[in-house]
Amino acid sequence: MIMSKEKLKKSIREIPDFPIPGILFYDVTTLFKDPERLQELSDIMYEMYKDKGITKVVGIESRGFIMGPILATRLGAGFIPIRKPGKLPAETMEESYDKEYGKDTVQIHKDALNENDVVLLHDDLLATGGTMKAACNLVKKLHPKKVYINFIIELKELNGEKVFENDKDVEVQSVLSL
């Protein structure tokens, strides 16, 4: 497992000054385009959550829409998108937040989850944690039984996991730490 995680890390492309100057962007599309790396990532994430009773995987726009459905299919769960405003067709609820380079809002359908759901919230990267915290707040308003949070990559030096330290009923895990 350690060896395969090292291979995954080496497959990630780094792009300086994207989307704005001073940001080092970690591009996971290089993991997704390689069928062996994609399968490896899928296998690792499946092993992390196969025994958790997940009923819904909630992916955050847009890179959470790639591994989210793959993982949902493998876990026998449904997939729910969290999107930017104006993208979901039915009645929504929303949460606004600050992120490292601006302000943003995310939305979920009001009927996406219920109290019987065990939710896995997924996104590609944990930086400062703002996007996932907003998504987690939205999911919790729908009162699921349990919430797990997963990232492909966690940027350790940004301490994004700290936004969840008072959220004792949420478990946060990442496949890779950089």
Short mmCIF file of N, CA, C and O in Angstrom, two decimals, residues 114-161:
data_model
loop_
_atom_site.label_atom_id
_atom_site.label_comp_id
_atom_site.label_asym_id
_atom_site.label_seq_id
_atom_site.Cartn_x
_atom_site.Cartn_y
_atom_site.Cartn_z
N ASN A 114 -31.39 11.72 3.71
CA ASN A 114 -32.32 11.64 4.84
C ASN A 114 -31.63 11.05 6.06
O ASN A 114 -30.44 10.72 6.02
N GLU A 115 -32.36 10.91 7.13
CA GLU A 115 -31.80 10.48 8.42
C GLU A 115 -31.31 9.03 8.41
O GLU A 115 -30.62 8.60 9.33
N ASN A 116 -31.64 8.25 7.40
CA ASN A 116 -31.16 6.87 7.30
C ASN A 116 -29.84 6.75 6.54
O ASN A 116 -29.27 5.66 6.49
N ASP A 117 -29.38 7.84 5.95
CA ASP A 117 -28.17 7.79 5.14
C ASP A 117 -26.89 7.85 5.97
O ASP A 117 -26.80 8.57 6.95
N VAL A 118 -25.92 7.06 5.51
CA VAL A 118 -24.54 7.15 5.99
C VAL A 118 -23.77 7.73 4.82
O VAL A 118 -23.73 7.14 3.73
N VAL A 119 -23.21 8.92 5.02
CA VAL A 119 -22.67 9.72 3.93
C VAL A 119 -21.15 9.73 3.91
O VAL A 119 -20.51 9.89 4.95
N LEU A 120 -20.61 9.59 2.71
CA LEU A 120 -19.20 9.82 2.47
C LEU A 120 -19.10 11.06 1.59
O LEU A 120 -19.52 11.05 0.45
N LEU A 121 -18.57 12.14 2.16
CA LEU A 121 -18.34 13.38 1.42
C LEU A 121 -16.96 13.30 0.80
O LEU A 121 -15.98 13.00 1.49
N HIS A 122 -16.86 13.56 -0.51
CA HIS A 122 -15.58 13.40 -1.19
C HIS A 122 -15.22 14.63 -2.03
O HIS A 122 -16.06 15.20 -2.72
N ASP A 123 -13.93 15.00 -1.96
CA ASP A 123 -13.37 15.99 -2.86
C ASP A 123 -11.92 15.61 -3.12
O ASP A 123 -11.36 14.76 -2.42
N ASP A 124 -11.31 16.25 -4.10
CA ASP A 124 -9.95 15.86 -4.48
C ASP A 124 -8.89 16.35 -3.51
O ASP A 124 -7.91 15.67 -3.28
N LEU A 125 -9.08 17.54 -2.91
CA LEU A 125 -7.98 18.16 -2.18
C LEU A 125 -8.46 18.91 -0.94
O LEU A 125 -9.42 19.66 -1.01
N LEU A 126 -7.76 18.70 0.17
CA LEU A 126 -7.97 19.48 1.38
C LEU A 126 -6.84 20.49 1.49
O LEU A 126 -5.68 20.12 1.67
N ALA A 127 -7.21 21.77 1.33
CA ALA A 127 -6.24 22.86 1.51
C ALA A 127 -6.58 23.54 2.84
O ALA A 127 -6.21 23.05 3.90
N THR A 128 -7.36 24.61 2.81
CA THR A 128 -7.74 25.29 4.05
C THR A 128 -9.03 24.73 4.64
O THR A 128 -9.37 25.05 5.78
N GLY A 129 -9.76 23.92 3.89
CA GLY A 129 -10.93 23.24 4.42
C GLY A 129 -12.25 23.96 4.24
O GLY A 129 -13.30 23.43 4.60
N GLY A 130 -12.25 25.16 3.67
CA GLY A 130 -13.47 25.95 3.55
C GLY A 130 -14.57 25.31 2.73
O GLY A 130 -15.73 25.28 3.15
N THR A 131 -14.21 24.77 1.58
CA THR A 131 -15.20 24.16 0.70
C THR A 131 -15.84 22.95 1.38
O THR A 131 -17.07 22.80 1.40
N MET A 132 -15.01 22.06 1.93
CA MET A 132 -15.55 20.85 2.56
C MET A 132 -16.34 21.18 3.81
O MET A 132 -17.34 20.53 4.09
N LYS A 133 -15.91 22.18 4.57
CA LYS A 133 -16.67 22.55 5.77
C LYS A 133 -18.06 23.03 5.38
O LYS A 133 -19.06 22.65 6.01
N ALA A 134 -18.16 23.84 4.33
CA ALA A 134 -19.47 24.30 3.85
C ALA A 134 -20.30 23.11 3.37
O ALA A 134 -21.50 23.01 3.68
N ALA A 135 -19.68 22.19 2.64
CA ALA A 135 -20.39 21.00 2.16
C ALA A 135 -20.86 20.15 3.33
O ALA A 135 -22.00 19.65 3.34
N CYS A 136 -20.02 19.99 4.33
CA CYS A 136 -20.37 19.22 5.51
C CYS A 136 -21.54 19.87 6.26
O CYS A 136 -22.47 19.18 6.69
N ASN A 137 -21.52 21.18 6.38
CA ASN A 137 -22.63 21.90 7.02
C ASN A 137 -23.94 21.65 6.27
O ASN A 137 -24.98 21.44 6.89
N LEU A 138 -23.87 21.69 4.95
CA LEU A 138 -25.07 21.41 4.14
C LEU A 138 -25.59 20.00 4.38
O LEU A 138 -26.78 19.79 4.61
N VAL A 139 -24.70 19.03 4.32
CA VAL A 139 -25.08 17.63 4.51
C VAL A 139 -25.70 17.43 5.89
O VAL A 139 -26.73 16.77 6.04
N LYS A 140 -25.12 18.02 6.91
CA LYS A 140 -25.61 17.85 8.28
C LYS A 140 -27.02 18.44 8.47
O LYS A 140 -27.78 17.96 9.30
N LYS A 141 -27.37 19.45 7.69
CA LYS A 141 -28.72 20.03 7.77
C LYS A 141 -29.78 19.03 7.34
O LYS A 141 -30.96 19.19 7.66
N LEU A 142 -29.36 17.98 6.61
CA LEU A 142 -30.28 16.94 6.16
C LEU A 142 -30.29 15.74 7.12
O LEU A 142 -30.94 14.74 6.86
N HIS A 143 -29.56 15.83 8.23
CA HIS A 143 -29.59 14.90 9.36
C HIS A 143 -29.28 13.44 9.04
O HIS A 143 -30.00 12.53 9.47
N PRO A 144 -28.19 13.16 8.32
CA PRO A 144 -27.83 11.75 8.09
C PRO A 144 -27.36 11.10 9.39
O PRO A 144 -27.01 11.79 10.35
N LYS A 145 -27.32 9.78 9.39
CA LYS A 145 -26.86 9.01 10.57
C LYS A 145 -25.41 9.29 10.90
O LYS A 145 -25.02 9.40 12.05
N LYS A 146 -24.56 9.35 9.86
CA LYS A 146 -23.11 9.48 10.04
C LYS A 146 -22.52 10.17 8.82
O LYS A 146 -23.03 10.02 7.71
N VAL A 147 -21.43 10.92 9.03
CA VAL A 147 -20.73 11.58 7.93
C VAL A 147 -19.24 11.24 7.99
O VAL A 147 -18.60 11.42 9.03
N TYR A 148 -18.74 10.73 6.89
CA TYR A 148 -17.31 10.52 6.69
C TYR A 148 -16.86 11.52 5.64
O TYR A 148 -17.62 11.84 4.72
N ILE A 149 -15.61 12.00 5.76
CA ILE A 149 -15.07 12.95 4.79
C ILE A 149 -13.78 12.37 4.23
O ILE A 149 -12.93 11.88 4.98
N ASN A 150 -13.65 12.44 2.89
CA ASN A 150 -12.48 11.87 2.22
C ASN A 150 -11.92 12.83 1.18
O ASN A 150 -12.67 13.48 0.47
N PHE A 151 -10.60 12.85 1.12
CA PHE A 151 -9.87 13.61 0.10
C PHE A 151 -8.85 12.69 -0.54
O PHE A 151 -8.34 11.77 0.11
N ILE A 152 -8.52 12.96 -1.79
CA ILE A 152 -7.41 12.25 -2.42
C ILE A 152 -6.11 12.78 -1.81
O ILE A 152 -5.24 12.02 -1.42
N ILE A 153 -6.01 14.12 -1.70
CA ILE A 153 -4.79 14.77 -1.22
C ILE A 153 -5.10 15.71 -0.07
O ILE A 153 -6.07 16.47 -0.13
N GLU A 154 -4.25 15.69 0.94
CA GLU A 154 -4.30 16.68 2.01
C GLU A 154 -2.99 17.44 2.00
O GLU A 154 -1.91 16.84 2.02
N LEU A 155 -3.07 18.78 1.93
CA LEU A 155 -1.89 19.62 2.02
C LEU A 155 -1.64 19.92 3.50
O LEU A 155 -2.27 20.80 4.08
N LYS A 156 -0.75 19.15 4.10
CA LYS A 156 -0.53 19.18 5.55
C LYS A 156 -0.20 20.58 6.08
O LYS A 156 -0.68 20.97 7.13
N GLU A 157 0.65 21.33 5.35
CA GLU A 157 1.12 22.61 5.88
C GLU A 157 0.01 23.66 5.98
O GLU A 157 0.16 24.65 6.68
N LEU A 158 -1.13 23.44 5.32
CA LEU A 158 -2.23 24.39 5.39
C LEU A 158 -3.21 24.10 6.54
O LEU A 158 -4.12 24.87 6.80
N ASN A 159 -3.03 22.96 7.20
CA ASN A 159 -3.82 22.60 8.40
C ASN A 159 -5.33 22.65 8.19
O ASN A 159 -6.08 23.03 9.08
N GLY A 160 -5.80 22.24 7.02
CA GLY A 160 -7.23 22.26 6.72
C GLY A 160 -8.06 21.37 7.61
O GLY A 160 -9.24 21.65 7.85
N GLU A 161 -7.46 20.30 8.15
CA GLU A 161 -8.22 19.40 9.03
C GLU A 161 -8.68 20.09 10.31
O GLU A 161 -9.63 19.65 10.95
#
